Coordinates of C-alpha atoms in Angstrom, one line a residue:
Chain A
M295 CA -27.9 -30.5 -18.5
S296 CA -25.0 -31.3 -16.7
A297 CA -23.7 -34.6 -15.6
Q298 CA -24.9 -35.9 -12.2
I299 CA -21.6 -36.9 -10.4
P300 CA -22.4 -38.6 -7.0
I301 CA -20.2 -36.8 -4.5
S302 CA -19.0 -40.0 -3.1
T303 CA -17.1 -40.9 -6.1
F304 CA -15.3 -37.5 -6.1
K305 CA -12.0 -37.7 -4.1
P306 CA -9.9 -34.5 -3.5
Y307 CA -6.2 -35.1 -3.9
R308 CA -4.8 -34.3 -0.5
G309 CA -0.9 -35.1 -1.3
E310 CA 2.0 -32.9 -0.7
K311 CA 1.7 -31.2 -4.1
A312 CA -1.9 -30.2 -3.1
R313 CA -0.8 -28.8 0.4
L314 CA 2.1 -27.0 -1.3
A315 CA -0.2 -25.4 -3.9
R316 CA -2.7 -24.3 -1.2
A317 CA 0.3 -22.9 1.1
Y318 CA 1.3 -21.0 -2.0
D319 CA -2.2 -19.5 -2.3
Y320 CA -2.1 -18.1 1.2
L321 CA 1.6 -16.5 0.5
I322 CA 0.4 -14.9 -2.6
L323 CA -2.8 -13.5 -0.9
V324 CA -0.9 -12.2 2.0
L325 CA 1.6 -10.5 -0.2
A326 CA -0.9 -9.2 -2.6
L327 CA -3.0 -7.6 0.4
F328 CA -0.4 -5.8 2.2
L329 CA 1.5 -4.8 -1.0
F330 CA -1.8 -3.4 -2.3
I331 CA -2.9 -1.8 0.9
G332 CA 0.7 -0.1 0.9
S333 CA 1.1 1.1 -2.7
F334 CA -2.7 1.9 -3.5
H335 CA -3.0 3.8 -0.1
L336 CA 0.0 5.7 -0.7
H337 CA -1.2 6.7 -4.3
F338 CA -4.9 7.3 -2.9
A339 CA -3.8 9.5 0.2
L340 CA -1.5 11.8 -2.0
T341 CA -3.8 12.4 -4.6
V342 CA -7.2 12.6 -3.3
G343 CA -6.4 12.1 0.5
D344 CA -7.7 15.4 1.8
W345 CA -11.2 14.6 0.5
D346 CA -11.2 11.1 2.1
F347 CA -9.7 12.3 5.4
W348 CA -12.0 15.0 6.2
V349 CA -15.9 15.2 6.4
D350 CA -16.0 18.9 5.5
W351 CA -14.1 18.3 2.3
K352 CA -16.9 15.8 0.9
D353 CA -18.6 18.2 -1.2
R354 CA -20.6 17.8 -4.3
Q355 CA -18.3 19.0 -7.0
W356 CA -14.6 17.8 -6.5
W357 CA -15.1 14.8 -4.1
P358 CA -17.4 12.6 -6.4
L359 CA -15.3 13.8 -9.4
V360 CA -11.7 13.1 -8.3
T361 CA -12.2 10.0 -5.9
P362 CA -13.5 7.4 -8.5
L363 CA -11.2 8.7 -11.1
I364 CA -8.1 8.0 -8.8
G365 CA -9.8 5.0 -7.2
I366 CA -10.3 2.9 -10.5
T367 CA -6.6 3.0 -11.3
F368 CA -5.3 0.1 -9.2
P369 CA -8.5 -1.9 -9.7
A370 CA -8.0 -1.8 -13.4
A371 CA -4.3 -2.7 -13.3
V372 CA -4.8 -5.7 -10.7
Q373 CA -7.9 -6.9 -12.8
A374 CA -5.6 -7.0 -16.1
V375 CA -3.5 -9.6 -14.3
L376 CA -5.8 -11.6 -12.2
W377 CA -8.5 -12.0 -14.7
D378 CA -6.2 -12.4 -17.8
K379 CA -3.7 -14.7 -16.3
F380 CA -5.8 -16.5 -13.6
R381 CA -9.5 -15.9 -14.3
L382 CA -9.9 -14.5 -11.0
P383 CA -12.8 -12.0 -10.9
L384 CA -11.7 -10.1 -7.6
G385 CA -9.2 -7.7 -8.9
A386 CA -11.1 -4.5 -8.2
T387 CA -12.7 -5.5 -4.8
L388 CA -9.4 -6.7 -3.6
C389 CA -7.7 -3.3 -4.4
V390 CA -10.6 -1.3 -2.8
A391 CA -10.9 -3.8 0.2
A392 CA -7.4 -3.5 0.8
L393 CA -7.5 0.4 0.6
L394 CA -10.4 0.3 3.0
I395 CA -8.4 -1.7 5.6
G396 CA -5.5 0.5 5.2
T397 CA -7.5 3.7 5.8
W398 CA -9.4 2.5 8.7
V399 CA -6.6 1.2 10.5
T400 CA -5.0 4.7 10.2
R401 CA -7.9 6.6 10.9
V402 CA -8.7 4.6 14.1
F403 CA -4.9 4.2 15.4
A404 CA -3.4 7.6 14.1
Y405 CA -6.0 10.3 13.7
H406 CA -8.1 9.1 16.6
Y407 CA -5.9 7.2 19.1
W408 CA -3.0 9.4 18.5
N409 CA -4.2 12.8 17.6
Y410 CA -7.7 12.6 19.0
F411 CA -9.8 13.7 16.0
P412 CA -13.5 12.0 16.2
I413 CA -13.8 9.1 14.0
N414 CA -16.9 10.8 12.4
M415 CA -14.8 13.5 11.2
V416 CA -12.3 11.1 9.6
L417 CA -14.5 8.3 8.1
P418 CA -13.3 7.1 4.9
A419 CA -15.5 7.1 1.9
T420 CA -16.4 3.5 0.1
M421 CA -15.9 2.3 -3.1
I422 CA -16.8 -1.3 -2.7
P423 CA -20.0 -1.2 -4.5
G424 CA -18.6 0.3 -7.6
A425 CA -15.8 -2.2 -7.4
L426 CA -18.1 -5.2 -7.2
V427 CA -19.9 -4.1 -10.4
L428 CA -16.5 -3.6 -12.2
D429 CA -15.5 -7.1 -11.2
T430 CA -18.9 -8.7 -12.1
L431 CA -18.9 -6.8 -15.5
L432 CA -15.6 -8.1 -16.6
M433 CA -16.5 -11.6 -15.3
L434 CA -19.7 -11.6 -17.5
T435 CA -18.6 -9.8 -20.6
N436 CA -14.7 -10.9 -20.6
S437 CA -14.4 -7.6 -22.7
L438 CA -12.1 -4.7 -21.9
T439 CA -14.0 -2.4 -24.0
I440 CA -17.4 -3.1 -22.4
T441 CA -15.9 -2.9 -18.9
S442 CA -14.3 0.1 -19.6
I443 CA -17.5 2.1 -20.8
F444 CA -20.3 0.6 -18.6
G445 CA -18.0 -0.6 -15.6
G446 CA -16.0 2.8 -15.5
A447 CA -19.3 4.7 -15.7
A448 CA -21.0 2.5 -12.9
F449 CA -17.8 3.0 -10.8
A450 CA -18.2 6.9 -11.0
L451 CA -22.0 6.8 -10.8
L452 CA -22.3 4.5 -8.0
F453 CA -20.1 6.6 -5.9
Y454 CA -22.1 9.3 -4.3
P455 CA -25.3 7.4 -3.9
T456 CA -23.6 4.5 -1.9
N457 CA -21.6 7.1 0.2
W458 CA -24.9 9.1 0.9
P459 CA -26.2 6.8 3.7
I460 CA -22.7 7.2 5.5
F461 CA -22.4 11.1 5.1
G462 CA -25.8 12.1 4.6
M463 CA -26.2 13.0 8.2
F464 CA -23.5 15.5 8.4
H465 CA -25.2 17.8 6.0
Q466 CA -27.8 18.5 8.5
P467 CA -27.8 22.4 8.8
V468 CA -27.3 24.2 12.2
E469 CA -27.2 27.5 13.0
V470 CA -24.0 28.6 14.9
A471 CA -23.3 32.3 15.7
N472 CA -25.8 33.9 13.2
S473 CA -24.3 31.6 10.6
Q474 CA -25.9 28.4 8.9
L475 CA -23.4 25.6 8.9
T476 CA -23.6 22.0 8.2
I477 CA -22.6 19.5 10.8
A478 CA -19.8 18.7 8.6
D479 CA -18.5 22.4 8.6
L480 CA -19.0 22.5 12.3
F481 CA -16.6 19.5 12.7
G482 CA -14.0 21.3 10.8
F483 CA -14.3 24.5 12.8
Q484 CA -14.6 22.6 16.2
Y485 CA -11.7 20.1 15.9
I486 CA -8.6 22.3 15.0
R487 CA -6.2 21.3 12.3
T488 CA -3.3 23.4 12.5
G489 CA -2.0 22.9 9.0
M490 CA -5.4 23.5 7.2
P491 CA -6.9 27.0 7.0
E492 CA -10.4 27.1 5.7
Y493 CA -9.4 28.6 2.4
L494 CA -7.3 25.4 1.6
R495 CA -10.3 23.3 1.2
I496 CA -11.1 22.6 -2.3
I497 CA -14.9 22.3 -2.4
E498 CA -17.9 23.7 -4.4
R499 CA -18.2 27.4 -3.9
G500 CA -20.7 28.2 -6.5
T501 CA -20.3 29.8 -10.0
L502 CA -22.5 32.3 -12.0
R503 CA -22.9 29.2 -14.3
T504 CA -24.2 26.6 -12.2
Y505 CA -27.7 25.8 -12.5
G506 CA -30.2 24.4 -10.2
Q507 CA -29.3 21.4 -8.2
Y508 CA -27.1 19.6 -10.8
A509 CA -23.7 19.8 -9.1
T510 CA -23.8 16.2 -8.0
P511 CA -25.0 14.4 -11.1
L512 CA -22.7 16.6 -13.2
S513 CA -19.8 15.7 -11.3
A514 CA -20.7 12.0 -11.3
F515 CA -21.4 11.8 -15.1
C516 CA -18.0 13.8 -15.9
S517 CA -16.1 11.4 -13.7
A518 CA -17.9 8.5 -15.5
L519 CA -16.4 9.7 -18.6
L520 CA -12.9 10.1 -17.1
C521 CA -13.3 6.7 -15.4
S522 CA -14.0 5.1 -18.8
L523 CA -10.9 6.6 -20.2
M524 CA -8.8 5.9 -17.1
Y525 CA -9.8 2.3 -17.0
P526 CA -8.2 1.2 -20.1
L527 CA -5.0 3.2 -19.5
W528 CA -4.5 1.6 -16.1
W529 CA -5.4 -1.8 -17.5
H530 CA -2.3 -1.3 -19.9
I531 CA -0.1 -0.2 -17.1
G532 CA -1.0 -3.2 -15.4
K533 CA -0.3 -5.2 -18.2
W534 CA 3.3 -3.7 -18.3
F535 CA 3.8 -4.4 -14.7
A536 CA 3.2 -8.0 -15.2
D537 CA 6.1 -8.4 -17.7
T538 CA 8.4 -11.2 -17.2
R539 CA 11.3 -9.9 -19.3
Y540 CA 15.0 -10.2 -18.1
L541 CA 17.8 -7.5 -18.7
S542 CA 21.3 -8.4 -19.1
K543 CA 22.5 -5.4 -17.6
I544 CA 21.3 -2.2 -15.8
Chain B
M101 CA 31.4 -38.9 13.2
A102 CA 30.0 -40.7 10.0
A103 CA 26.6 -41.1 12.1
T104 CA 26.5 -37.5 12.5
T105 CA 27.1 -36.5 8.9
E106 CA 24.4 -39.4 8.0
S107 CA 21.7 -37.7 10.4
V108 CA 22.4 -34.1 9.2
K109 CA 21.9 -35.2 5.5
A110 CA 18.6 -37.0 6.6
D111 CA 17.4 -34.0 8.2
A112 CA 18.1 -31.7 5.2
A113 CA 16.0 -33.9 3.0
E114 CA 13.3 -34.1 5.5
A115 CA 13.4 -30.1 6.3
P116 CA 9.8 -28.7 5.5
L117 CA 9.5 -27.0 2.2
L118 CA 7.9 -24.1 3.5
N119 CA 9.4 -23.3 6.9
Q120 CA 6.3 -21.8 8.9
K121 CA 8.4 -20.9 11.8
N122 CA 10.7 -18.4 9.9
L123 CA 7.5 -17.1 8.2
W124 CA 5.7 -16.2 11.5
A125 CA 8.8 -15.0 13.0
G126 CA 9.3 -12.7 10.3
I127 CA 5.9 -11.3 10.3
S128 CA 6.1 -11.1 14.2
L129 CA 9.3 -9.2 14.0
Y130 CA 7.6 -6.3 12.2
L131 CA 4.5 -6.4 14.0
V132 CA 6.3 -6.1 17.6
F133 CA 8.8 -3.6 16.5
Y134 CA 6.2 -1.4 14.9
S135 CA 3.7 -1.9 17.9
F136 CA 6.5 -0.5 20.1
I137 CA 7.2 2.4 17.6
R138 CA 3.5 3.3 17.7
W139 CA 3.6 3.1 21.4
Y140 CA 6.8 5.3 21.6
E141 CA 5.3 8.0 19.5
G142 CA 2.1 7.9 21.4
V143 CA 4.1 8.7 24.5
Y144 CA 7.0 10.8 23.5
G145 CA 5.1 12.4 20.4
W146 CA 3.1 14.4 23.0
S147 CA 5.6 14.6 26.0
A148 CA 8.8 15.4 23.9
G149 CA 8.0 15.9 20.4
L150 CA 5.9 19.2 20.3
D151 CA 9.0 21.6 20.4
S152 CA 12.0 20.7 18.3
F153 CA 14.2 23.5 20.0
A154 CA 13.7 21.8 23.9
P155 CA 16.4 19.7 25.0
E156 CA 14.1 16.8 25.5
F157 CA 13.3 16.6 21.8
E158 CA 17.1 16.1 21.2
T159 CA 17.0 13.2 23.9
Y160 CA 14.0 11.3 22.6
W161 CA 13.8 12.1 19.0
M162 CA 17.0 13.3 17.3
N163 CA 19.1 10.7 19.1
M164 CA 16.5 8.2 17.9
L165 CA 17.2 9.5 14.3
Y166 CA 20.9 9.2 14.5
I167 CA 20.9 5.8 15.8
E168 CA 18.2 4.4 13.5
I169 CA 20.2 5.6 10.5
V170 CA 23.4 4.1 11.7
I171 CA 21.7 0.5 12.5
E172 CA 19.9 0.7 8.9
V173 CA 23.1 1.3 7.1
L174 CA 24.9 -1.5 9.1
L175 CA 21.8 -3.9 8.5
F176 CA 21.5 -3.2 4.8
A177 CA 25.2 -3.9 4.3
G178 CA 25.4 -6.8 6.6
I179 CA 22.2 -8.7 5.4
N180 CA 22.9 -8.1 1.7
G181 CA 26.8 -8.9 2.3
Y182 CA 25.6 -12.1 4.0
I183 CA 23.5 -13.2 1.2
W184 CA 26.0 -12.4 -1.5
K185 CA 28.8 -14.0 0.4
T186 CA 26.8 -17.3 1.0
R187 CA 25.5 -17.3 -2.6
D188 CA 25.0 -20.8 -4.3
R189 CA 27.8 -21.2 -6.8
K190 CA 26.4 -23.9 -8.4
V191 CA 22.7 -22.9 -8.3
M192 CA 21.9 -24.6 -11.8
S193 CA 22.5 -27.9 -10.3
I194 CA 20.1 -28.1 -7.2
T195 CA 17.3 -30.8 -6.9
P196 CA 13.8 -29.8 -7.7
R197 CA 13.0 -30.4 -4.0
E198 CA 15.7 -27.8 -2.8
E199 CA 14.6 -25.4 -5.5
L200 CA 11.0 -25.7 -4.4
R201 CA 12.2 -25.2 -0.8
R202 CA 14.2 -22.0 -1.8
H203 CA 11.1 -20.7 -3.7
F204 CA 9.0 -20.8 -0.5
T205 CA 11.9 -19.1 1.6
H206 CA 11.9 -16.5 -1.3
W207 CA 8.2 -16.1 -0.6
T208 CA 8.8 -15.7 3.1
W209 CA 11.1 -12.7 2.0
L210 CA 8.3 -11.4 -0.3
V211 CA 5.9 -11.7 2.3
C212 CA 7.9 -9.7 4.8
Y213 CA 8.4 -7.1 2.0
G214 CA 4.6 -6.6 1.5
W215 CA 4.3 -6.3 5.1
A216 CA 7.1 -3.9 5.4
I217 CA 5.7 -1.8 2.6
Y218 CA 2.2 -1.8 4.4
W219 CA 3.8 -0.1 7.5
G220 CA 5.8 2.4 5.6
A221 CA 3.5 3.3 2.7
S222 CA 0.2 2.9 4.2
Y223 CA 0.3 3.4 8.1
F224 CA 3.1 5.6 8.7
T225 CA 2.6 7.9 5.5
E226 CA -1.1 8.7 6.2
Q227 CA -0.2 8.9 9.9
D228 CA 2.0 11.7 9.0
G229 CA -1.0 13.6 7.5
T230 CA -2.7 13.7 11.0
W231 CA 0.6 14.7 12.8
H232 CA 0.8 17.6 10.3
Q233 CA -2.7 18.6 11.3
T234 CA -1.8 18.4 15.0
I235 CA 1.4 20.6 15.1
V236 CA 2.8 23.5 13.1
R237 CA 6.1 22.0 12.6
D238 CA 9.3 23.7 13.5
T239 CA 11.7 21.4 11.9
D240 CA 11.7 19.0 8.9
F241 CA 12.6 16.0 11.5
T242 CA 9.3 15.9 13.2
P243 CA 8.6 12.7 15.3
S244 CA 6.4 11.4 12.4
H245 CA 9.0 12.1 9.8
I246 CA 11.7 10.4 11.8
I247 CA 9.6 7.3 11.8
E248 CA 8.0 7.6 8.4
F249 CA 10.9 8.8 6.2
Y250 CA 14.0 7.7 8.3
L251 CA 12.7 4.3 9.7
S252 CA 9.8 2.7 8.1
Y253 CA 11.0 3.3 4.4
P254 CA 14.4 2.1 4.9
I255 CA 13.2 -0.9 6.6
Y256 CA 11.0 -1.8 3.7
I257 CA 13.9 -0.9 1.3
I258 CA 16.3 -3.2 3.1
T259 CA 13.7 -6.2 3.3
G260 CA 13.1 -5.5 -0.5
S261 CA 16.7 -5.5 -1.5
A262 CA 17.3 -8.7 0.7
S263 CA 14.5 -10.3 -1.1
F264 CA 15.7 -9.6 -4.5
M265 CA 19.2 -10.7 -3.4
Y266 CA 18.0 -14.0 -2.1
A267 CA 16.4 -14.6 -5.4
K268 CA 19.2 -13.6 -7.4
T269 CA 21.7 -15.8 -5.4
R270 CA 19.7 -18.9 -4.6
L271 CA 17.2 -19.5 -7.5
P272 CA 17.9 -21.0 -10.9
T273 CA 14.7 -19.0 -12.2
Y274 CA 16.7 -15.6 -11.7
H275 CA 20.2 -16.7 -12.4
E276 CA 20.5 -15.6 -15.9
G277 CA 19.7 -11.9 -16.4
L278 CA 18.1 -9.4 -14.1
H279 CA 14.3 -9.7 -13.8
L280 CA 13.0 -6.2 -15.1
M281 CA 9.9 -6.1 -12.9
Y282 CA 11.6 -7.3 -9.7
L283 CA 14.1 -4.5 -10.1
I284 CA 11.3 -2.0 -10.5
A285 CA 9.3 -3.5 -7.6
V286 CA 12.4 -3.0 -5.4
I287 CA 14.0 0.3 -7.0
G288 CA 10.8 2.2 -7.4
P289 CA 9.6 2.1 -3.8
F290 CA 13.4 2.7 -2.8
M291 CA 13.2 5.9 -4.8
I292 CA 10.6 7.1 -2.6
L293 CA 13.3 7.8 0.1
P294 CA 15.5 10.3 -2.2
N295 CA 12.2 11.9 -3.1
V296 CA 12.0 13.2 0.4
G297 CA 14.7 15.7 -0.9
L298 CA 12.2 17.2 -3.4
N299 CA 9.5 17.1 -0.8
E300 CA 11.3 18.9 2.0
W301 CA 12.7 21.4 -0.5
G302 CA 9.2 22.1 -1.7
H303 CA 7.6 22.3 1.7
T304 CA 10.4 24.9 2.8
F305 CA 10.4 27.2 -0.2
W306 CA 7.0 26.5 -2.3
F307 CA 3.9 24.9 -0.5
M308 CA 3.7 26.5 2.9
E309 CA 0.3 24.8 3.9
E310 CA -0.1 21.1 4.5
L311 CA -2.2 20.1 1.7
F312 CA -1.8 16.5 1.3
V313 CA -3.0 16.4 -2.3
A314 CA -0.4 18.9 -3.3
P315 CA 1.3 18.3 -6.6
L316 CA 4.5 18.3 -4.8
H317 CA 3.5 14.9 -3.3
Y318 CA 3.3 13.1 -6.6
G319 CA 6.8 12.1 -6.8
F320 CA 5.9 9.6 -4.1
V321 CA 2.9 8.7 -6.1
F322 CA 4.8 7.8 -9.1
F323 CA 7.4 5.7 -7.3
G324 CA 4.8 4.1 -5.4
W325 CA 3.2 2.8 -8.5
A326 CA 6.3 0.7 -8.9
A327 CA 5.1 -1.6 -6.4
L328 CA 2.7 -2.9 -8.9
A329 CA 5.5 -4.6 -10.6
V330 CA 5.6 -7.5 -8.0
M331 CA 2.8 -8.7 -10.3
G332 CA 5.6 -9.5 -12.8
V333 CA 7.3 -11.4 -10.0
V334 CA 4.2 -13.4 -9.2
N335 CA 3.9 -14.4 -13.0
T336 CA 7.4 -15.6 -12.9
E337 CA 7.0 -17.4 -9.6
V338 CA 3.7 -19.2 -10.7
M339 CA 5.4 -20.3 -13.8
A340 CA 8.5 -21.6 -12.0
I341 CA 6.7 -23.4 -9.1
A342 CA 4.1 -24.8 -11.6
K343 CA 6.9 -26.4 -13.4
L344 CA 8.4 -27.7 -10.3
L345 CA 5.2 -29.1 -9.1
K346 CA 4.5 -30.9 -12.2
K347 CA 7.8 -32.8 -11.7
D348 CA 8.3 -35.3 -9.1
L349 CA 9.1 -33.6 -5.9
A350 CA 12.0 -35.7 -4.7

């Protein structure tokens, strides 16, 4: 039972300090937004970029393994500060949303309008659902261990299913010059990339010890384990970056 | 004469704590400049930037490189020299209101730093990925590299160093000692520029294809992480400003 306080008795403080504190909120938000777009995007593009750039890299073995693993890093680091210091349960979603803004702007204005790759060929993957679960779990449990194990696992396991509605259609088979291709393969062959011969693609090619149709779930669960380990590592990296120590000399 | 002095003093006391004009001017400066750059590369990337052995490449791109490097060195020395020369020699004895005003000016610098990092690390970095897939490069100084490495990186380096210098010379918070995470947040992203040395060496003698996720690029990633150290600066700023807002603002 909470106390019933009539709205009319509650007067928000609108003095100078309130306005300043509000202005300061906006400044922090703008800094955080652009700085995280910049550094998270740089980190992401240079470690799993090719899988994220091209539709014909979005396979079953590598893409759902490495993308969550690299994607959980900045969310963990930023959560460590936003949650611990400010009780703001949005660290992961902030990072992932920032990354998506950065990638979308570049895909549209550089890939498409500068160099004319079709947008459908260079759609970024989404990690928003995993980030929401990660933030919610941390908020509800307030526990690094539980968020690592279950949040990290959810971040990886949700990746492929939540991207399937975006990329499933590019897996339609087509017959081209007596070969069976997916639409995604066809995009790769049709829109020439000068620096990317086909052998460069790091995608599933099959092995003699791959059984049935288990490639995607295997990759997702392997990624879930790795994410559970990556999460606490980056949590502590985030903690370290939030230090307020001074040095006397460099 | 006396009247003039009086009115100047009154103006100083009434000066806004957050100068929004400067904030918007700073943000617009980068936006307008980089919009121009995006237009320039859109036009002259295709008409003069495809063959580096052609005379028009010299006119439209190499000259741009020489000019921007000279201007950047002058700007770096000029801005930081000016901030150092006009440093507050009695920084510990300013009024709380003046201190708060400087914190907000400092935040104008920090927001500009985040904005500059966005353009350098997010937009122009990933944009280079698509230019690599559009041309087979015949020089290390492609139009995209001339903009990414030698324009957008130096610009955020200049902005970051100016921000650090402003804090160091005008804010009591940073007067004693060197804020470790502030140093990392400025020097880490700066090191991305020297890392171009490794990058170009590697692309010349080691990785022949344009694999964006090649380990050769991880140096950029490592130094990019350093931008997270801005979380330490935010922690320090929040503590300093909270302390000031608790006091009387006059």
